[in-house]
């Protein structure tokens, strides 16, 4: 005791080791929200179920058959399989048994139901999981986070969750304390280093527009069963990404479709774009004074060092004007314009438009694409979008230059990142001019020409015309490299079809880029109709939602201010009287008990949830979106589970049925909007 050592062992250190304890306090991962603050990804406490089978332990399972029956009513596992697992645990004298994936990620309501059943031996281990309330919803963009490498901590595995993992994850805290011989904490012996929560990330994504996009992709996928699909909606003026999606995709909640594709197509998909690329060669020719819409040329083919390259219609259209050639998407005209501008000068313009280099997006390892310029044949085929490769985000960025007086805007999807404790803005995404690519006059003239490509004098691409808006843009049909034999695939309709469009044509507010690769069903429709079945509804619904001028009177409506109507008669709630607002009422009384939202604004086609006095009855939810379905569950405090994507088609609790907080509601969604 005097020298504090015994046989060279440090007794002080030995005592500290015996009675000192340290525990880790896990940091909460930051939320990811859309531009309006709607949660797209957040941490949620869930529970892992175990059942104690050791008869020497006071609280152990006593009736395997009854326990299996109870558990089968809550978790997605057959009663016979549960019972077999319990009996196996008893026979092998295991302390407890677990139930694999089916026994994980239990909600609080599921846990509560099992606890109230009185089943002996139940154990619930709290876990933190990453929750994605919208399911398959910009999945490759947002990505996902999960426990990995044997750690209990969440880490980003894909998308923004991975790209910003260090920012979102925060820093764990610790608590150090001393315990006595009986395991009690010694008073005033604890030292706490609190965890620092991860930063919160707000995206430029608009959930409503994203829903429209996912719905359109579902429609296209069902009709064509293609190898790949992509779509992106961007703000034409600022470069903000309003929505982005692709197929194949996956549901981060259920892992359905997981692993079918790891590629984030918006930023990482490099491909030959086809004729959509022609708008940039056109812009260069106009900037150099080499394009006269009324000048004429002989269409059909063009000679390149002894090689004849044809228009898509081999015989051409005779001697036509440059503008007619652009409307017909003539390859011969683009090669002629490249010769007039000069190959070196044309390459310089392509680089100014951002091709051949990454956009500098929020995602690491963004490919640069390749401007194939090694020989005369590559240079000429690049003029009409073959040989050279691009990414969708480069195409969006390049188009912003044409639509903004030659000033190219850098696309971005992260609006801001904030400290969860102080609210301090760590990262502020903002509109950025990359450079002046072409003079304003050249950009304006290029836009005027593009405005003739849909439904112009030659009535070409008229399938993209909308009743309420003037849409402009360029279609593309690109050959695809044969992954097995080299060269291009030459089967019927084996190509990538796309449309790079904007609206309204005179004052563009929205850019939509839509593409489909290798349809396996209804193949000829990709030639006859292009991507109109996906592009048109997406563009139209987006414009109406944004209340863009040009729609028929009453098509858009105005935003409705919402106050607090609690305690007032239902008849005095202004939103409930609006034709453009859908009101969902649960009570059968007349006085408002609660409502959502409060002191906020509702946009046209939004939903106003109202709870009145009297008996609470299940409303008809048919036609609501997934987001609105989950919003309803949160508002009513009931457990809602969702299957499918799109809009509600079926509900497990029939309209008019009495409901309370114990109600569980299962909803089946479909990609077809029953209100359309």
XYZ file of C-alpha atoms in Angstrom:
676
model
C 0.000 0.000 0.000
C 2.906 2.330 0.692
C 4.819 1.761 -2.559
C 1.609 1.115 -4.596
C 3.172 -1.831 -6.421
C 3.228 -5.572 -5.883
C 5.504 -7.873 -7.854
C 6.114 -4.947 -10.251
C 2.363 -4.577 -10.903
C 0.949 -1.039 -10.706
C -1.851 -1.407 -8.161
C -3.271 2.061 -8.930
C -3.595 1.252 -12.607
C -5.028 -2.153 -11.744
C -7.686 -0.514 -9.567
C -8.535 1.996 -12.238
C -8.929 -0.810 -14.802
C -11.236 -2.677 -12.453
C -13.531 0.173 -11.524
C -13.235 2.650 -14.432
C -15.723 2.365 -17.258
C -16.247 4.117 -20.557
C -19.237 4.084 -22.881
C -19.738 5.516 -26.333
C -22.632 7.856 -27.093
C -23.644 7.575 -30.727
C -24.132 10.782 -32.694
C -27.348 11.266 -34.616
C -26.829 11.361 -38.359
C -27.967 14.543 -40.059
C -31.253 14.700 -41.923
C -31.565 15.070 -45.677
C -34.591 17.106 -46.740
C -36.024 18.498 -49.944
C -36.143 22.233 -50.723
C -39.291 22.655 -48.581
C -37.905 20.807 -45.566
C -39.719 17.507 -46.205
C -37.594 14.676 -44.805
C -35.992 12.402 -47.401
C -33.616 10.581 -45.045
C -33.350 10.564 -41.250
C -32.344 8.399 -38.306
C -35.091 6.382 -36.661
C -35.019 4.121 -33.646
C -36.122 0.599 -34.416
C -35.959 -2.649 -32.499
C -34.444 -6.086 -32.990
C -36.532 -8.903 -31.579
C -35.101 -11.806 -29.580
C -36.767 -14.515 -27.503
C -35.052 -16.027 -24.444
C -35.145 -19.840 -24.556
C -32.900 -20.586 -21.528
C -35.156 -22.121 -18.857
C -32.679 -21.119 -16.131
C -33.435 -17.456 -16.863
C -36.503 -16.131 -14.990
C -38.107 -14.528 -18.070
C -38.053 -17.217 -20.755
C -40.501 -18.541 -23.329
C -42.895 -21.047 -21.792
C -45.278 -21.848 -24.655
C -43.458 -22.012 -28.036
C -46.664 -22.650 -30.005
C -48.526 -19.692 -28.481
C -45.457 -17.428 -28.792
C -45.069 -18.351 -32.479
C -48.742 -17.569 -33.123
C -48.389 -14.144 -31.506
C -45.161 -13.273 -33.325
C -46.531 -14.385 -36.713
C -49.265 -11.782 -36.345
C -46.690 -8.999 -36.148
C -43.552 -9.948 -38.066
C -43.386 -11.174 -41.662
C -42.621 -14.816 -40.897
C -44.704 -18.005 -40.987
C -45.885 -19.350 -37.634
C -44.447 -22.809 -38.287
C -41.020 -21.337 -39.064
C -41.054 -19.247 -35.897
C -42.082 -22.234 -33.779
C -39.374 -24.401 -35.336
C -36.727 -21.814 -34.560
C -37.883 -21.504 -30.930
C -37.881 -25.262 -30.381
C -34.455 -25.555 -31.999
C -33.122 -22.961 -29.561
C -34.575 -24.872 -26.617
C -33.169 -28.200 -27.804
C -29.709 -26.734 -28.358
C -29.862 -24.994 -24.965
C -29.312 -21.577 -26.496
C -29.825 -18.554 -24.288
C -31.975 -16.826 -26.909
C -33.050 -17.021 -30.544
C -33.433 -14.276 -33.116
C -35.445 -14.167 -36.341
C -33.110 -12.788 -38.968
C -34.203 -9.950 -41.189
C -37.878 -10.460 -40.304
C -37.092 -9.783 -36.649
C -35.260 -6.516 -37.289
C -36.414 -2.962 -37.880
C -39.549 -3.338 -35.779
C -41.480 -0.110 -35.230
C -42.509 1.207 -31.826
C -46.105 0.157 -32.510
C -45.012 -3.397 -33.334
C -42.933 -3.522 -30.162
C -45.857 -2.204 -28.122
C -48.234 -4.778 -29.614
C -45.919 -7.648 -28.700
C -45.295 -6.313 -25.176
C -49.020 -6.031 -24.555
C -49.516 -9.639 -25.675
C -47.896 -10.864 -22.437
C -45.628 -13.295 -24.290
C -42.836 -14.455 -21.974
C -39.180 -14.173 -22.953
C -39.432 -11.176 -25.268
C -36.356 -8.975 -25.620
C -36.193 -5.795 -27.716
C -32.767 -4.429 -28.594
C -32.935 -0.768 -29.676
C -31.100 0.038 -32.905
C -30.680 3.078 -35.063
C -31.570 2.686 -38.704
C -31.701 5.094 -41.588
C -35.271 5.781 -42.639
C -36.263 6.768 -46.163
C -39.962 7.665 -45.955
C -40.582 7.880 -49.700
C -39.111 4.539 -50.740
C -37.933 4.480 -54.347
C -37.520 8.219 -54.662
C -34.371 9.752 -56.183
C -32.686 6.695 -54.687
C -29.382 6.849 -56.568
C -29.122 10.572 -55.901
C -29.827 10.415 -52.162
C -28.175 7.028 -51.774
C -28.396 5.087 -48.537
C -26.567 4.566 -45.250
C -26.391 1.424 -43.157
C -24.278 -0.367 -40.571
C -21.196 -1.857 -42.176
C -17.928 -3.528 -41.330
C -19.249 -4.978 -38.072
C -19.846 -1.496 -36.669
C -23.129 -0.335 -35.134
C -22.640 3.079 -36.710
C -24.344 4.141 -39.909
C -22.118 5.011 -42.820
C -22.996 6.231 -46.297
C -22.777 3.576 -48.991
C -24.026 5.431 -52.077
C -25.120 8.804 -53.407
C -25.090 11.916 -51.252
C -25.093 9.729 -48.143
C -21.646 8.537 -49.175
C -20.320 11.718 -50.771
C -21.069 13.698 -47.601
C -20.670 10.892 -45.075
C -18.169 12.778 -42.919
C -20.491 15.802 -42.745
C -23.702 13.861 -42.110
C -22.316 11.383 -39.566
C -21.160 13.841 -36.885
C -18.912 12.774 -33.998
C -19.718 10.239 -31.294
C -19.462 11.266 -27.660
C -18.213 9.369 -24.627
C -19.024 9.020 -20.952
C -16.266 7.968 -18.517
C -17.206 6.988 -14.961
C -16.123 4.954 -11.948
C -18.237 2.162 -10.517
C -17.992 0.618 -7.068
C -17.711 -3.028 -6.103
C -21.448 -3.551 -6.564
C -21.571 -1.927 -10.013
C -23.053 1.417 -8.978
C -21.698 4.648 -10.446
C -19.616 6.596 -7.930
C -21.214 10.050 -7.467
C -19.510 12.920 -9.353
C -17.148 10.497 -11.073
C -18.613 10.773 -14.567
C -17.066 12.822 -17.355
C -19.278 13.367 -20.361
C -18.233 14.389 -23.838
C -21.574 14.839 -25.588
C -21.962 13.636 -29.167
C -22.063 16.168 -31.969
C -24.931 15.484 -34.325
C -24.291 15.358 -38.040
C -25.063 18.381 -40.186
C -28.442 18.651 -41.878
C -28.562 18.773 -45.666
C -31.284 20.505 -47.674
C -31.494 19.650 -51.364
C -32.823 21.583 -54.338
C -35.111 18.601 -55.046
C -38.848 19.344 -55.011
C -40.710 16.284 -53.715
C -43.793 16.952 -55.814
C -41.816 17.199 -59.042
C -39.789 14.158 -58.021
C -43.030 12.238 -57.557
C -44.161 13.262 -61.049
C -40.808 12.080 -62.400
C -40.938 8.701 -60.629
C -44.487 8.213 -61.890
C -43.438 8.933 -65.473
C -40.517 6.502 -65.200
C -42.875 3.793 -63.929
C -45.141 4.377 -66.925
C -42.218 4.199 -69.364
C -40.743 1.127 -67.701
C -44.042 -0.731 -67.859
C -44.580 0.164 -71.528
C -41.065 -0.478 -72.852
C -39.235 -2.708 -70.323
C -35.968 -1.023 -71.332
C -32.440 -1.741 -70.273
C -32.127 1.786 -68.868
C -34.185 4.931 -68.328
C -33.235 8.329 -66.973
C -34.948 11.668 -66.449
C -33.924 14.947 -64.872
C -35.752 18.218 -64.267
C -33.713 21.386 -63.768
C -34.430 25.057 -63.183
C -33.533 26.655 -66.519
C -32.306 29.874 -64.952
C -30.385 28.765 -61.855
C -29.237 25.232 -62.728
C -30.905 23.757 -59.621
C -31.808 20.091 -59.969
C -35.511 19.830 -59.134
C -35.870 16.082 -59.696
C -33.787 13.164 -60.929
C -34.443 9.468 -61.332
C -33.608 6.340 -63.265
C -34.453 2.741 -63.912
C -33.283 0.273 -62.744
C -33.634 1.768 -59.299
C -34.098 0.480 -55.763
C -36.167 1.051 -52.645
C -33.845 1.862 -49.720
C -36.607 0.947 -47.236
C -37.187 -2.583 -48.515
C -33.970 -3.092 -50.528
C -36.170 -4.166 -53.461
C -34.149 -3.787 -56.665
C -30.992 -3.325 -54.625
C -27.840 -4.061 -56.619
C -29.495 -3.943 -60.047
C -27.495 -0.815 -60.815
C -24.905 1.059 -58.769
C -24.561 3.843 -61.332
C -25.905 7.314 -60.558
C -26.952 8.025 -64.132
C -27.318 11.796 -63.785
C -23.659 12.243 -62.857
C -21.887 8.996 -63.749
C -23.556 7.723 -66.935
C -21.299 8.412 -69.930
C -22.852 7.753 -73.351
C -23.053 8.916 -76.963
C -25.960 11.392 -76.941
C -27.013 11.422 -80.589
C -28.763 14.391 -82.161
C -29.539 16.249 -78.927
C -25.856 17.233 -79.111
C -26.503 19.158 -82.330
C -27.801 22.217 -80.480
C -24.258 22.961 -79.300
C -22.755 22.754 -82.795
C -25.608 24.981 -83.976
C -24.813 27.521 -81.254
C -21.123 27.538 -82.274
C -22.002 28.091 -85.939
C -24.321 30.985 -85.042
C -21.682 32.522 -82.765
C -19.155 32.352 -85.628
C -21.604 33.844 -88.135
C -21.649 30.666 -90.216
C -25.324 29.816 -89.855
C -27.958 31.449 -92.048
C -31.356 29.799 -91.528
C -32.370 30.662 -95.098
C -29.171 29.415 -96.780
C -29.512 26.129 -98.671
C -27.501 22.906 -99.004
C -27.943 19.431 -100.510
C -29.130 17.032 -97.839
C -28.768 13.243 -97.713
C -25.061 12.521 -97.311
C -21.613 13.999 -96.744
C -18.228 12.740 -97.885
C -15.488 12.362 -95.272
C -12.164 11.258 -96.743
C -13.756 8.707 -99.027
C -16.371 7.618 -96.470
C -19.989 8.537 -97.122
C -21.996 9.417 -94.024
C -25.745 9.554 -94.503
C -28.632 11.394 -92.949
C -31.012 9.189 -90.990
C -33.162 9.313 -94.125
C -30.531 8.198 -96.637
C -32.026 9.927 -99.664
C -32.309 13.153 -97.695
C -34.897 15.835 -98.426
C -33.326 17.425 -101.469
C -31.940 20.952 -101.518
C -33.306 22.537 -98.347
C -32.607 25.484 -96.041
C -30.381 25.241 -92.999
C -33.439 25.713 -90.777
C -35.251 22.868 -92.517
C -32.145 20.738 -92.077
C -32.142 21.445 -88.339
C -35.827 20.572 -88.106
C -35.152 17.290 -89.920
C -32.058 16.722 -87.731
C -29.732 16.407 -90.717
C -26.301 14.896 -90.033
C -25.015 16.291 -93.338
C -25.823 19.844 -92.235
C -23.937 19.463 -88.943
C -20.801 18.216 -90.722
C -21.081 21.103 -93.186
C -21.366 23.606 -90.316
C -18.344 22.079 -88.596
C -16.270 22.622 -91.757
C -17.465 26.215 -91.931
C -16.581 26.918 -88.285
C -13.340 24.955 -88.449
C -12.557 21.797 -86.510
C -10.209 23.438 -84.010
C -12.668 26.235 -83.358
C -15.566 23.796 -83.004
C -13.603 21.749 -80.448
C -12.987 24.954 -78.511
C -16.729 25.647 -78.385
C -17.546 22.138 -77.221
C -15.073 22.574 -74.390
C -16.556 25.961 -73.519
C -19.931 24.249 -73.238
C -18.363 21.989 -70.609
C -17.875 18.766 -72.544
C -14.730 16.745 -71.953
C -14.496 17.851 -68.296
C -16.506 17.163 -65.098
C -19.050 19.770 -64.052
C -17.509 19.871 -60.577
C -20.666 18.532 -58.981
C -21.203 17.371 -55.421
C -20.242 13.825 -56.409
C -16.642 12.579 -56.476
C -15.279 10.642 -59.436
C -17.645 12.343 -61.863
C -16.579 11.249 -65.370
C -15.484 13.883 -67.852
C -16.861 12.244 -70.978
C -14.667 12.044 -74.074
C -14.479 14.416 -77.018
C -13.328 12.000 -79.721
C -11.078 14.162 -81.919
C -8.253 11.849 -82.970
C -9.189 11.552 -86.636
C -11.395 13.111 -89.286
C -14.114 10.471 -89.002
C -14.431 10.901 -85.216
C -14.542 14.677 -85.533
C -17.317 14.552 -88.128
C -19.444 11.984 -86.281
C -19.094 14.034 -83.095
C -20.921 16.816 -84.973
C -24.124 14.753 -84.763
C -23.558 13.188 -81.351
C -21.747 9.921 -82.094
C -18.172 8.842 -81.145
C -17.899 11.419 -78.336
C -19.509 10.788 -74.943
C -21.298 13.015 -72.439
C -23.145 12.759 -69.123
C -26.716 13.958 -68.518
C -25.498 16.624 -66.100
C -23.176 18.014 -68.807
C -26.104 18.228 -71.228
C -28.172 20.135 -68.671
C -25.269 22.470 -67.936
C -24.649 23.141 -71.625
C -28.325 23.923 -72.253
C -28.341 26.549 -69.469
C -25.846 28.574 -71.533
C -28.207 28.713 -74.516
C -31.166 29.680 -72.321
C -29.392 32.345 -70.252
C -27.886 34.662 -72.840
C -24.724 32.560 -73.194
C -24.011 32.422 -69.434
C -23.571 28.786 -68.440
C -24.869 27.900 -64.960
C -23.323 25.168 -62.866
C -25.989 22.581 -61.933
C -26.266 21.815 -58.228
C -28.422 19.643 -55.982
C -27.254 20.587 -52.451
C -29.026 23.778 -51.418
C -27.422 24.174 -48.007
C -25.806 22.280 -45.158
C -26.386 23.550 -41.631
C -25.081 22.859 -38.143
C -27.897 21.100 -36.223
C -27.143 22.944 -32.966
C -26.429 26.488 -34.091
C -28.175 26.625 -37.445
C -24.967 28.000 -38.943
C -24.773 27.484 -42.694
C -21.736 25.305 -43.405
C -22.305 25.079 -47.146
C -24.443 27.443 -49.197
C -25.361 26.151 -52.623
C -26.020 29.038 -54.934
C -26.445 29.965 -58.544
C -23.031 30.083 -60.197
C -22.042 31.314 -63.637
C -19.355 28.986 -64.978
C -18.466 31.290 -67.894
C -19.846 33.223 -70.837
C -19.831 30.554 -73.537
C -21.232 32.503 -76.485
C -22.433 36.098 -76.902
C -25.974 36.888 -75.792
C -27.063 37.593 -79.367
C -25.832 34.158 -80.485
C -27.598 32.446 -77.573
C -30.873 34.219 -78.352
C -30.663 33.271 -82.056
C -29.853 29.657 -81.124
C -32.910 29.530 -78.893
C -35.045 30.982 -81.707
C -33.886 28.170 -84.000
C -34.476 25.455 -81.387
C -37.978 26.857 -80.910
C -38.774 25.690 -84.476
C -37.723 22.068 -83.908
C -41.016 20.953 -82.316
C -44.044 21.420 -84.564
C -42.254 23.888 -86.858
C -42.822 24.359 -90.579
C -41.859 20.728 -91.274
C -44.180 19.442 -88.518
C -41.326 17.416 -87.030
C -41.397 16.081 -83.431
C -44.989 17.300 -83.053
C -45.581 14.514 -80.501
C -43.910 16.744 -77.904
C -46.458 19.542 -78.304
C -48.538 20.301 -75.201
C -52.007 21.825 -75.193
C -51.277 24.451 -72.562
C -47.591 25.277 -73.084
C -45.161 25.900 -75.923
C -42.390 23.333 -75.603
C -39.084 23.485 -77.452
C -36.153 21.130 -77.632
C -34.156 18.602 -79.607
C -34.721 14.887 -80.002
C -31.941 12.351 -80.319
C -31.540 8.789 -81.559
C -28.074 7.435 -80.853
C -26.497 4.170 -81.907
C -25.165 2.039 -79.066
C -21.797 0.314 -78.863
C -22.110 -3.473 -79.021
C -20.515 -4.682 -75.743
C -19.704 -8.064 -77.251
C -18.685 -7.637 -80.862
C -17.545 -4.004 -80.907
C -18.916 -1.497 -83.348
C -22.530 -0.399 -83.138
C -25.530 -2.646 -82.510
C -27.498 -2.977 -85.743
C -30.726 -4.694 -84.718
C -34.143 -3.116 -85.161
C -34.658 -0.168 -82.795
C -31.469 -0.881 -80.854
C -30.608 2.658 -79.853
C -30.832 5.301 -77.143
C -33.729 7.688 -77.689
C -33.817 11.008 -75.853
C -35.297 14.481 -75.777
C -33.663 17.593 -74.320
C -36.505 20.073 -73.929
C -37.508 23.265 -72.163
C -40.636 25.359 -71.599
C -42.100 27.853 -72.050
C -40.115 28.363 -75.240
C -39.894 32.184 -75.075
C -39.085 32.427 -71.358
C -37.781 29.014 -70.263
C -38.250 28.070 -66.635
C -37.764 24.307 -66.755
C -35.385 21.956 -68.576
C -36.313 18.275 -68.841
C -33.860 15.722 -70.221
C -35.352 12.273 -70.786
C -33.732 9.148 -72.208
C -34.488 5.481 -72.841
C -32.036 2.779 -73.888
C -32.819 -0.535 -75.593
C -36.536 -1.119 -75.181
C -37.475 -4.805 -75.096
C -41.208 -4.242 -75.580
C -43.071 -1.928 -77.976
C -39.698 -1.162 -79.555
C -41.040 0.675 -82.599
C -42.723 3.236 -80.334
C -39.284 4.597 -79.428
C -38.945 5.597 -83.097
C -42.523 6.739 -83.656
C -43.073 8.570 -80.378
C -39.636 8.928 -78.794
C -39.952 9.536 -75.050
C -43.184 11.537 -75.252
C -45.051 9.118 -72.936
C -42.678 10.074 -70.138
C -41.545 13.564 -71.118
C -44.953 15.123 -71.820
C -46.766 14.381 -68.541
C -43.637 15.193 -66.552
C -43.180 18.565 -68.237
C -46.857 19.496 -68.096
C -47.386 18.542 -64.455
C -44.201 20.334 -63.451
C -45.202 23.554 -65.201
C -48.684 23.531 -63.699
C -47.347 22.779 -60.250
C -44.917 25.697 -60.547
C -47.808 27.879 -61.742
C -45.940 28.818 -64.877
C -47.921 31.186 -67.079
C -49.263 29.736 -70.266
C -51.692 27.163 -68.876
C -55.401 27.533 -69.491
C -57.261 29.770 -67.070
C -57.751 28.006 -63.784
C -55.297 25.220 -64.597
C -52.760 26.394 -62.097
C -54.599 28.285 -59.385
C -53.002 30.355 -56.664
C -51.271 29.549 -53.415
C -53.597 29.465 -50.391
C -52.568 30.927 -47.047
C -53.401 28.677 -44.089
C -54.019 30.037 -40.601
C -54.912 28.220 -37.376
C -58.569 27.194 -37.400
C -58.552 25.068 -34.235
C -61.849 25.431 -32.400
C -63.581 27.040 -35.364
C -66.388 25.621 -37.501
C -65.238 23.682 -40.556
C -67.104 26.146 -42.764
C -64.703 28.936 -41.717
C -61.538 27.097 -42.834
C -60.678 28.896 -46.062
C -58.531 26.108 -47.626
C -61.460 23.668 -47.399
C -63.453 25.921 -49.727
C -60.751 26.112 -52.406
C -61.336 24.112 -55.597
C -57.599 23.566 -56.128
C -57.037 22.149 -52.613
C -58.067 18.612 -51.687
C -59.449 18.426 -48.149
C -59.320 15.151 -46.191
C -61.626 15.107 -43.127
C -61.637 12.404 -40.441
C -64.191 13.481 -37.832
C -67.959 13.445 -38.323
C -68.465 16.705 -36.408
C -68.418 20.356 -37.452
C -65.823 21.880 -35.089
C -62.138 21.651 -36.070
C -60.048 19.867 -33.436
C -56.769 19.865 -35.380
C -55.509 20.341 -38.925
C -52.363 20.196 -41.045
C -50.706 22.396 -42.085
C -51.076 25.437 -39.810
C -49.821 28.960 -40.380
C -48.348 27.902 -43.686
C -49.043 27.974 -47.414
C -50.742 25.354 -49.567
C -49.934 25.199 -53.264
C -52.443 24.131 -55.913
C -53.136 20.380 -55.772
C -51.829 20.140 -52.185
C -53.873 18.342 -49.511
C -55.411 19.888 -46.369
C -55.897 17.379 -43.512
C -58.636 18.204 -40.985
C -59.753 16.426 -37.792
C -63.144 17.523 -36.491
C -64.941 16.604 -33.280
C -67.092 13.509 -33.047
C -66.197 9.973 -34.046
C -63.041 9.637 -36.114
C -63.719 7.814 -39.375
C -61.318 6.600 -42.034
C -61.504 8.879 -45.098
C -61.158 7.817 -48.727
C -57.442 8.201 -49.485
C -57.571 7.028 -53.095
C -55.436 9.194 -55.369
C -53.130 10.577 -52.668
C -49.389 10.312 -53.208
C -47.017 8.292 -51.034
C -45.803 11.466 -49.362
C -49.370 12.494 -48.532
C -50.183 8.990 -47.277
C -47.294 9.098 -44.808
C -48.242 12.645 -43.864
C -51.775 11.428 -43.059
C -50.414 8.664 -40.829
C -48.235 11.113 -38.923
C -51.107 13.589 -38.566
C -53.468 10.928 -37.191
C -50.813 9.130 -35.135
C -51.512 5.762 -36.750
C -49.180 3.159 -38.203
C -49.130 3.318 -42.025
C -47.355 0.816 -44.276
C -47.035 1.347 -48.011
C -46.565 -1.095 -50.870
C -45.785 0.054 -54.399
C -45.029 3.457 -55.878
C -47.135 6.305 -57.183
C -50.662 6.955 -55.908
C -53.016 5.158 -53.506
C -55.245 2.616 -55.229
C -56.320 0.443 -52.297
C -56.535 0.857 -48.515
C -56.905 -1.934 -45.953
C -59.311 0.078 -43.764
C -62.435 0.998 -45.698
C -63.690 4.599 -45.775
C -66.188 5.241 -42.989
C -64.604 2.731 -40.583
C -64.009 4.090 -37.029
C -60.289 4.602 -36.336
C -58.048 5.420 -33.367
C -54.324 5.403 -32.524
C -54.320 1.590 -32.523
C -55.370 1.477 -36.169
C -52.881 0.014 -38.640
C -53.369 1.018 -42.254
C -51.908 -0.783 -45.261
C -51.901 1.117 -48.543
C -51.315 -0.197 -52.061
C -49.957 2.302 -54.559
C -49.936 2.276 -58.343
C -48.058 4.376 -60.892
C -51.312 5.449 -62.548
C -52.927 8.542 -61.023
C -56.652 7.731 -60.732
C -57.386 11.445 -60.776
C -55.933 11.921 -64.248
